[in-house]
């Protein structure tokens, strides 16, 4: 397999994978069809693509380096629950990144070579999962969860004139 073919297949699999794969994930996806391909070749080509501006390198704290085929440069949001990476569209963030680079240069004299912004929060799936898990937690606090489903929920409130001991006797 020639070097150009290796580059072509690596770029092709990056487009097919779509998400933000690690070098190991790219290698694992290609290895069955290209058994002579080495992990070192994958790393070398990924780094070359980054240098050539064909690929973005996404570096996250305590995570393996990931690669992003989606250009131009944009902001990444990472889910603190499932670690999914969500692209914030360049149309929204491109002008802001340029303005931020200018501001940094003007205020500090610092010449920005590269910049990446990482936004942390919860993705839509994890937000939905958290909201749906709140319902079972609320039901767990109800004595008869079936009564909630049938609409016959009876709540007994202690009477103001009863002592705590008398209230306990009534339940």
XYZ file of N, CA and C in Angstrom:
513
model
N 0.849 -1.172 0.000
C 0.000 0.000 0.000
C 0.902 1.246 0.000
N 0.724 2.130 -0.967
C 1.538 3.339 -1.076
C 1.055 4.404 -0.095
N 1.959 5.349 0.174
C 1.646 6.421 1.125
C 0.383 7.189 0.724
N 0.215 7.491 -0.558
C -0.962 8.254 -0.967
C -2.242 7.462 -0.720
N -2.174 6.150 -0.917
C -3.353 5.323 -0.657
C -3.667 5.324 0.843
N -2.622 5.271 1.658
C -2.831 5.318 3.105
C -3.506 6.626 3.510
N -3.036 7.722 2.952
C -3.644 9.017 3.270
C -5.106 9.033 2.844
N -5.360 8.522 1.649
C -6.733 8.507 1.129
C -7.673 7.689 2.009
N -7.216 6.497 2.430
C -8.113 5.654 3.235
C -8.326 6.236 4.631
N -7.304 6.884 5.170
C -7.456 7.502 6.495
C -8.433 8.677 6.411
N -8.287 9.504 5.381
C -9.235 10.616 5.205
C -10.650 10.103 4.972
N -10.765 9.034 4.167
C -12.090 8.473 3.881
C -12.763 7.984 5.164
N -12.017 7.257 5.995
C -12.617 6.717 7.222
C -12.966 7.848 8.196
N -12.179 8.921 8.209
C -12.508 10.073 9.058
C -13.841 10.684 8.637
N -14.068 10.785 7.331
C -15.353 11.310 6.838
C -16.492 10.355 7.187
N -16.244 9.053 7.067
C -17.282 8.060 7.363
C -17.618 8.024 8.849
N -16.587 8.111 9.690
C -16.812 8.055 11.137
C -17.554 9.307 11.602
N -17.228 10.432 11.004
C -17.946 11.664 11.281
C -17.694 12.293 12.629
N -17.653 11.508 13.683
C -17.519 12.068 15.021
C -16.072 12.494 15.273
N -15.619 12.463 16.472
C -14.282 12.903 16.860
C -13.462 11.686 17.301
N -12.992 10.867 16.350
C -12.314 9.630 16.732
C -10.890 9.863 17.237
N -10.420 8.915 18.021
C -9.017 8.895 18.423
C -8.233 8.190 17.321
N -6.913 8.275 17.376
C -6.074 7.564 16.404
C -6.327 6.061 16.512
N -6.504 5.569 17.729
C -6.752 4.143 17.940
C -8.074 3.710 17.311
N -9.088 4.559 17.382
C -10.380 4.233 16.769
C -10.285 4.219 15.245
N -9.518 5.142 14.686
C -9.299 5.160 13.233
C -8.576 3.883 12.823
N -7.536 3.544 13.566
C -6.751 2.338 13.291
C -7.633 1.088 13.373
N -8.438 0.979 14.416
C -9.314 -0.192 14.596
C -10.328 -0.304 13.461
N -10.804 0.820 12.954
C -11.775 0.796 11.855
C -11.131 0.347 10.542
N -9.848 0.650 10.368
C -9.156 0.322 9.111
C -8.470 -1.040 9.125
N -8.068 -1.503 10.286
C -7.246 -2.719 10.408
C -7.855 -3.950 9.732
N -9.157 -4.227 9.854
C -9.699 -5.430 9.203
C -9.497 -5.445 7.681
N -9.623 -4.296 7.035
C -9.464 -4.232 5.579
C -8.023 -3.989 5.143
N -7.209 -3.466 6.039
C -5.812 -3.146 5.717
C -4.907 -3.698 6.821
N -4.709 -5.012 6.854
C -3.971 -5.640 7.955
C -2.507 -5.198 8.067
N -1.927 -4.681 6.991
C -0.515 -4.258 7.044
C -0.368 -2.823 7.546
N -1.462 -2.129 7.741
C -1.440 -0.753 8.237
C -1.006 -0.753 9.702
N -0.122 0.169 10.063
C 0.329 0.232 11.458
C -0.286 1.441 12.165
N -0.346 1.348 13.476
C -0.855 2.454 14.285
C 0.048 3.677 14.117
N 1.359 3.451 13.998
C 2.305 4.560 13.798
C 1.996 5.317 12.505
N 1.612 4.589 11.458
C 1.254 5.224 10.181
C 0.009 6.087 10.351
N -0.954 5.587 11.105
C -2.178 6.357 11.350
C -1.829 7.643 12.096
N -1.050 7.533 13.174
C -0.648 8.719 13.935
C 0.102 9.716 13.051
N 1.062 9.219 12.283
C 1.877 10.079 11.430
C 0.997 10.856 10.440
N 0.060 10.156 9.812
C -0.807 10.811 8.833
C -1.794 11.773 9.485
N -2.334 11.405 10.635
C -3.244 12.319 11.336
C -2.522 13.618 11.693
N -1.298 13.492 12.205
C -0.525 14.687 12.556
C -0.179 15.511 11.321
N 0.107 14.842 10.203
C 0.371 15.539 8.948
C -0.868 16.308 8.490
N -2.037 15.677 8.594
C -3.282 16.344 8.201
C -3.544 17.576 9.069
N -3.203 17.480 10.360
C -3.363 18.632 11.258
C -2.443 19.763 10.793
N -1.180 19.430 10.503
C -0.217 20.437 10.034
C -0.672 21.082 8.728
N -1.287 20.295 7.849
C -1.748 20.792 6.553
C -3.081 21.532 6.647
N -3.693 21.532 7.824
C -4.969 22.215 8.003
C -6.168 21.437 7.478
N -5.994 20.131 7.257
C -7.094 19.290 6.772
C -7.905 18.690 7.911
N -7.393 18.841 9.121
C -7.962 18.168 10.278
C -7.706 19.029 11.505
N -8.620 19.008 12.455
C -8.416 19.693 13.730
C -8.047 18.668 14.789
N -7.129 19.043 15.650
C -6.758 18.203 16.786
C -7.562 18.701 17.982
N -8.278 17.802 18.636
C -9.101 18.160 19.789
C -8.450 17.547 21.026
N -7.888 18.408 21.862
C -7.200 17.942 23.064
C -8.052 18.269 24.282
N -8.449 17.228 24.980
C -9.290 17.363 26.163
C -8.505 16.911 27.389
N -8.734 17.542 28.525
C -8.040 17.118 29.743
C -8.364 15.663 30.093
N -7.346 14.896 30.401
C -7.478 13.492 30.842
C -8.166 12.595 29.818
N -8.106 12.945 28.550
C -8.719 12.148 27.483
C -7.681 11.965 26.382
N -7.800 10.889 25.599
C -6.899 10.769 24.448
C -7.209 11.855 23.413
N -6.205 12.227 22.631
C -6.390 13.229 21.579
C -7.407 12.707 20.575
N -8.289 13.584 20.156
C -9.296 13.244 19.151
C -9.076 14.128 17.934
N -9.646 13.708 16.813
C -9.461 14.437 15.562
C -10.816 14.790 14.978
N -10.871 15.970 14.361
C -12.129 16.485 13.831
C -11.941 16.854 12.368
N -12.702 16.223 11.503
C -12.636 16.471 10.064
C -13.436 17.717 9.679
N -14.265 18.203 10.610
C -15.124 19.354 10.299
C -14.325 20.653 10.402
N -14.211 21.325 9.292
C -13.509 22.598 9.235
C -14.522 23.665 8.847
N -14.292 24.916 9.097
C -13.139 25.547 9.728
C -13.170 25.377 11.243
N -12.189 25.995 11.867
C -12.055 25.911 13.315
C -13.345 26.370 13.993
N -13.713 25.663 15.051
C -14.949 25.958 15.770
C -14.776 25.579 17.235
N -15.757 25.879 18.030
C -15.723 25.573 19.462
C -16.312 24.187 19.689
N -15.735 23.471 20.649
C -16.248 22.156 21.027
C -16.875 22.238 22.417
N -18.011 21.607 22.565
C -18.670 21.487 23.866
C -18.581 20.023 24.269
N -18.137 19.760 25.488
C -18.013 18.373 25.957
C -19.007 18.132 27.078
N -19.678 16.993 26.978
C -20.644 16.610 28.001
C -19.884 16.063 29.209
N -20.145 16.620 30.365
C -19.457 16.185 31.577
C -19.978 14.843 32.088
N -21.122 14.380 31.551
C -21.663 13.081 31.959
C -21.162 11.951 31.062
N -21.395 12.063 29.750
C -21.066 10.956 28.835
C -19.813 11.215 28.003
N -19.221 12.388 28.112
C -17.996 12.786 27.404
C -18.177 12.933 25.894
N -19.415 13.055 25.429
C -19.659 13.312 24.007
C -19.126 14.700 23.665
N -18.659 14.845 22.426
C -18.180 16.137 21.953
C -19.189 16.669 20.946
N -19.640 17.882 21.177
C -20.624 18.518 20.303
C -19.956 19.711 19.628
N -20.077 19.786 18.302
C -19.522 20.911 17.557
C -20.469 22.098 17.619
N -19.932 23.253 17.976
C -20.686 24.498 17.891
C -20.340 25.067 16.513
N -21.322 25.273 15.651
C -21.043 25.631 14.253
C -20.122 26.841 14.093
N -19.211 26.731 13.126
C -18.253 27.802 12.849
C -18.955 29.091 12.441
N -20.128 28.971 11.810
C -20.861 30.174 11.412
C -21.186 31.029 12.632
N -21.421 30.372 13.759
C -21.746 31.086 15.000
C -20.491 31.594 15.697
N -19.451 30.772 15.698
C -18.302 31.053 16.553
C -17.105 31.655 15.840
N -17.021 31.496 14.525
C -15.861 31.986 13.783
C -15.554 33.451 14.034
N -16.537 34.345 13.864
C -16.270 35.764 14.119
C -15.850 36.029 15.569
N -16.448 35.297 16.507
C -16.100 35.489 17.923
C -14.661 35.074 18.198
N -14.225 33.962 17.598
C -12.848 33.508 17.798
C -11.865 34.540 17.258
N -12.169 35.096 16.088
C -11.307 36.129 15.512
C -11.233 37.361 16.398
N -12.378 37.788 16.920
C -12.415 38.950 17.809
C -11.637 38.685 19.090
N -11.750 37.469 19.608
C -11.038 37.113 20.832
C -9.530 37.131 20.602
N -9.081 36.595 19.479
C -7.650 36.631 19.151
C -7.163 38.074 19.074
N -7.943 38.945 18.424
C -7.578 40.364 18.326
C -7.513 41.010 19.703
N -8.504 40.740 20.544
C -8.535 41.299 21.901
C -7.321 40.869 22.719
N -6.981 39.594 22.610
C -5.818 39.083 23.346
C -4.560 39.801 22.883
N -4.419 39.947 21.576
C -3.251 40.638 21.033
C -3.183 42.092 21.466
N -4.310 42.789 21.408
C -4.345 44.210 21.762
C -4.105 44.440 23.249
N -4.678 43.592 24.087
C -4.585 43.831 25.532
C -3.283 43.345 26.147
N -2.683 42.311 25.550
C -1.488 41.745 26.178
C -0.257 41.753 25.280
N -0.447 42.055 23.999
C 0.680 41.990 23.077
C 1.043 40.568 22.699
N 0.234 39.623 23.123
C 0.482 38.201 22.866
C 0.038 37.864 21.449
N 0.919 37.236 20.682
C 0.580 36.814 19.319
C 0.023 35.398 19.376
N -1.255 35.240 19.097
C -1.923 33.942 19.181
C -1.594 33.113 17.942
N -0.984 31.947 18.154
C -0.705 31.014 17.056
C -1.869 30.058 16.853
N -2.441 29.620 17.951
C -3.541 28.667 17.891
C -4.394 28.869 19.135
N -5.649 28.537 19.008
C -6.544 28.704 20.141
C -7.644 27.657 20.049
N -7.965 27.068 21.179
C -9.117 26.169 21.220
C -9.914 26.506 22.470
N -11.213 26.471 22.302
C -12.101 26.769 23.423
C -12.945 25.535 23.673
N -12.993 25.139 24.921
C -13.752 23.966 25.327
C -14.850 24.408 26.284
N -16.077 24.092 25.921
C -17.232 24.425 26.748
C -17.695 23.138 27.418
N -17.900 23.181 28.722
C -18.348 21.992 29.454
C -19.796 22.160 29.887
N -20.528 21.062 29.837
C -21.926 21.074 30.250
C -22.532 19.704 30.022
N -23.855 19.635 29.846
C -24.532 18.359 29.602
C -25.195 18.390 28.233
N -24.992 17.327 27.462
C -25.595 17.219 26.134
C -27.105 16.997 26.267
N -27.810 17.107 25.142
C -29.271 16.949 25.157
C -29.684 15.571 25.655
N -28.956 14.519 25.240
C -29.312 13.160 25.676
C -29.197 13.011 27.188
N -28.115 13.525 27.758
C -27.934 13.402 29.213
C -28.934 14.273 29.973
N -29.280 15.435 29.416
C -30.310 16.260 30.053
C -31.644 15.519 30.072
N -31.992 14.891 28.948
C -33.256 14.147 28.861
C -33.238 12.957 29.815
N -32.088 12.265 29.879
C -31.963 11.119 30.772
C -32.114 11.565 32.226
N -31.535 12.717 32.561
C -31.630 13.229 33.926
C -33.076 13.599 34.260
N -33.782 14.224 33.315
C -35.176 14.606 33.557
C -36.064 13.381 33.699
N -35.837 12.352 32.869
C -36.678 11.153 32.953
C -36.381 10.352 34.212
N -35.152 10.439 34.729
C -34.846 9.709 35.964
C -35.403 10.436 37.181
N -35.761 11.704 37.050
C -36.337 12.449 38.174
C -37.732 11.940 38.502
N -38.476 11.455 37.521
C -39.832 10.935 37.755
C -39.793 9.687 38.627
N -38.969 8.656 38.310
C -38.920 7.486 39.198
C -38.466 7.832 40.614
N -37.564 8.812 40.763
C -37.131 9.209 42.101
C -38.302 9.798 42.884
N -39.125 10.593 42.224
C -40.297 11.176 42.894
C -41.290 10.083 43.263
N -41.469 9.101 42.377
C -42.390 7.997 42.669
C -41.892 7.141 43.828
N -40.583 7.037 43.974
C -40.027 6.225 45.057
C -40.392 6.806 46.415
N -40.704 8.097 46.464
C -41.055 8.732 47.719
C -42.551 8.624 48.017
N -43.314 8.103 47.077
C -44.755 7.921 47.255
C -44.973 6.506 47.780
N -45.848 6.343 48.782
C -46.072 5.017 49.361
C -46.614 4.034 48.347
N -47.554 4.457 47.505
C -48.162 3.561 46.525
C -48.018 4.179 45.136
N -46.895 3.886 44.419
C -46.684 4.477 43.099
C -47.814 4.180 42.124
N -48.535 3.066 42.271
C -49.648 2.746 41.372
C -50.748 3.789 41.491
N -50.890 4.387 42.671
C -51.938 5.392 42.853
C -51.666 6.631 42.006
N -50.391 6.908 41.724
C -50.057 8.050 40.872
C -50.506 7.758 39.452
N -50.260 6.527 38.982
C -50.636 6.156 37.615
C -52.155 6.153 37.435
N -52.901 5.792 38.483
C -54.365 5.730 38.361
C -55.028 7.052 38.712
N -54.238 8.016 39.163
C -54.802 9.320 39.504
C -55.495 9.327 40.845
N -55.236 8.333 41.696
C -55.906 8.240 42.991
C -54.901 8.415 44.123
N -54.073 9.402 43.990
C -53.048 9.654 44.990
C -53.686 10.327 46.200
N -53.520 9.712 47.349
C -54.044 10.290 48.585
C -52.862 10.694 49.444
N -52.841 11.931 49.830
C -51.764 12.424 50.673
C -52.361 12.743 52.030
N -51.777 12.180 53.074
C -52.258 12.433 54.425
C -51.339 13.441 55.078
N -51.882 14.577 55.416
C -51.099 15.605 56.078
C -51.421 15.576 57.560
N -50.415 15.750 58.412
C -50.691 15.750 59.847
C -51.550 16.953 60.227
N -52.449 16.702 61.133
C -53.321 17.771 61.620
C -52.511 18.665 62.546
N -52.788 19.939 62.512
C -52.031 20.905 63.314
C -52.233 20.694 64.806
N -53.371 20.098 65.211
C -53.632 19.953 66.640
C -53.180 18.605 67.196
N -52.558 17.751 66.353
C -52.077 16.455 66.826
C -50.602 16.538 67.190
N -50.214 15.760 68.194
C -48.804 15.679 68.555
C -48.110 14.755 67.551
N -46.780 14.806 67.442
C -46.071 13.911 66.525
C -46.377 12.441 66.791
N -46.554 12.053 68.057
C -46.856 10.649 68.379
C -48.230 10.268 67.851
N -49.221 11.156 67.999
C -50.571 10.878 67.504
C -50.587 10.805 65.976
N -49.771 11.662 65.330
C -49.691 11.650 63.870
C -49.144 10.312 63.399
N -48.134 9.791 64.080
C -47.535 8.505 63.710
C -48.535 7.378 63.894
N -49.394 7.454 64.940
C -50.394 6.413 65.185
C -51.425 6.348 64.062
N -51.738 7.464 63.437
C -52.765 7.512 62.390
C -52.272 6.929 61.077
N -50.987 6.875 60.841
C -50.523 6.381 59.547
C -50.370 4.893 59.520
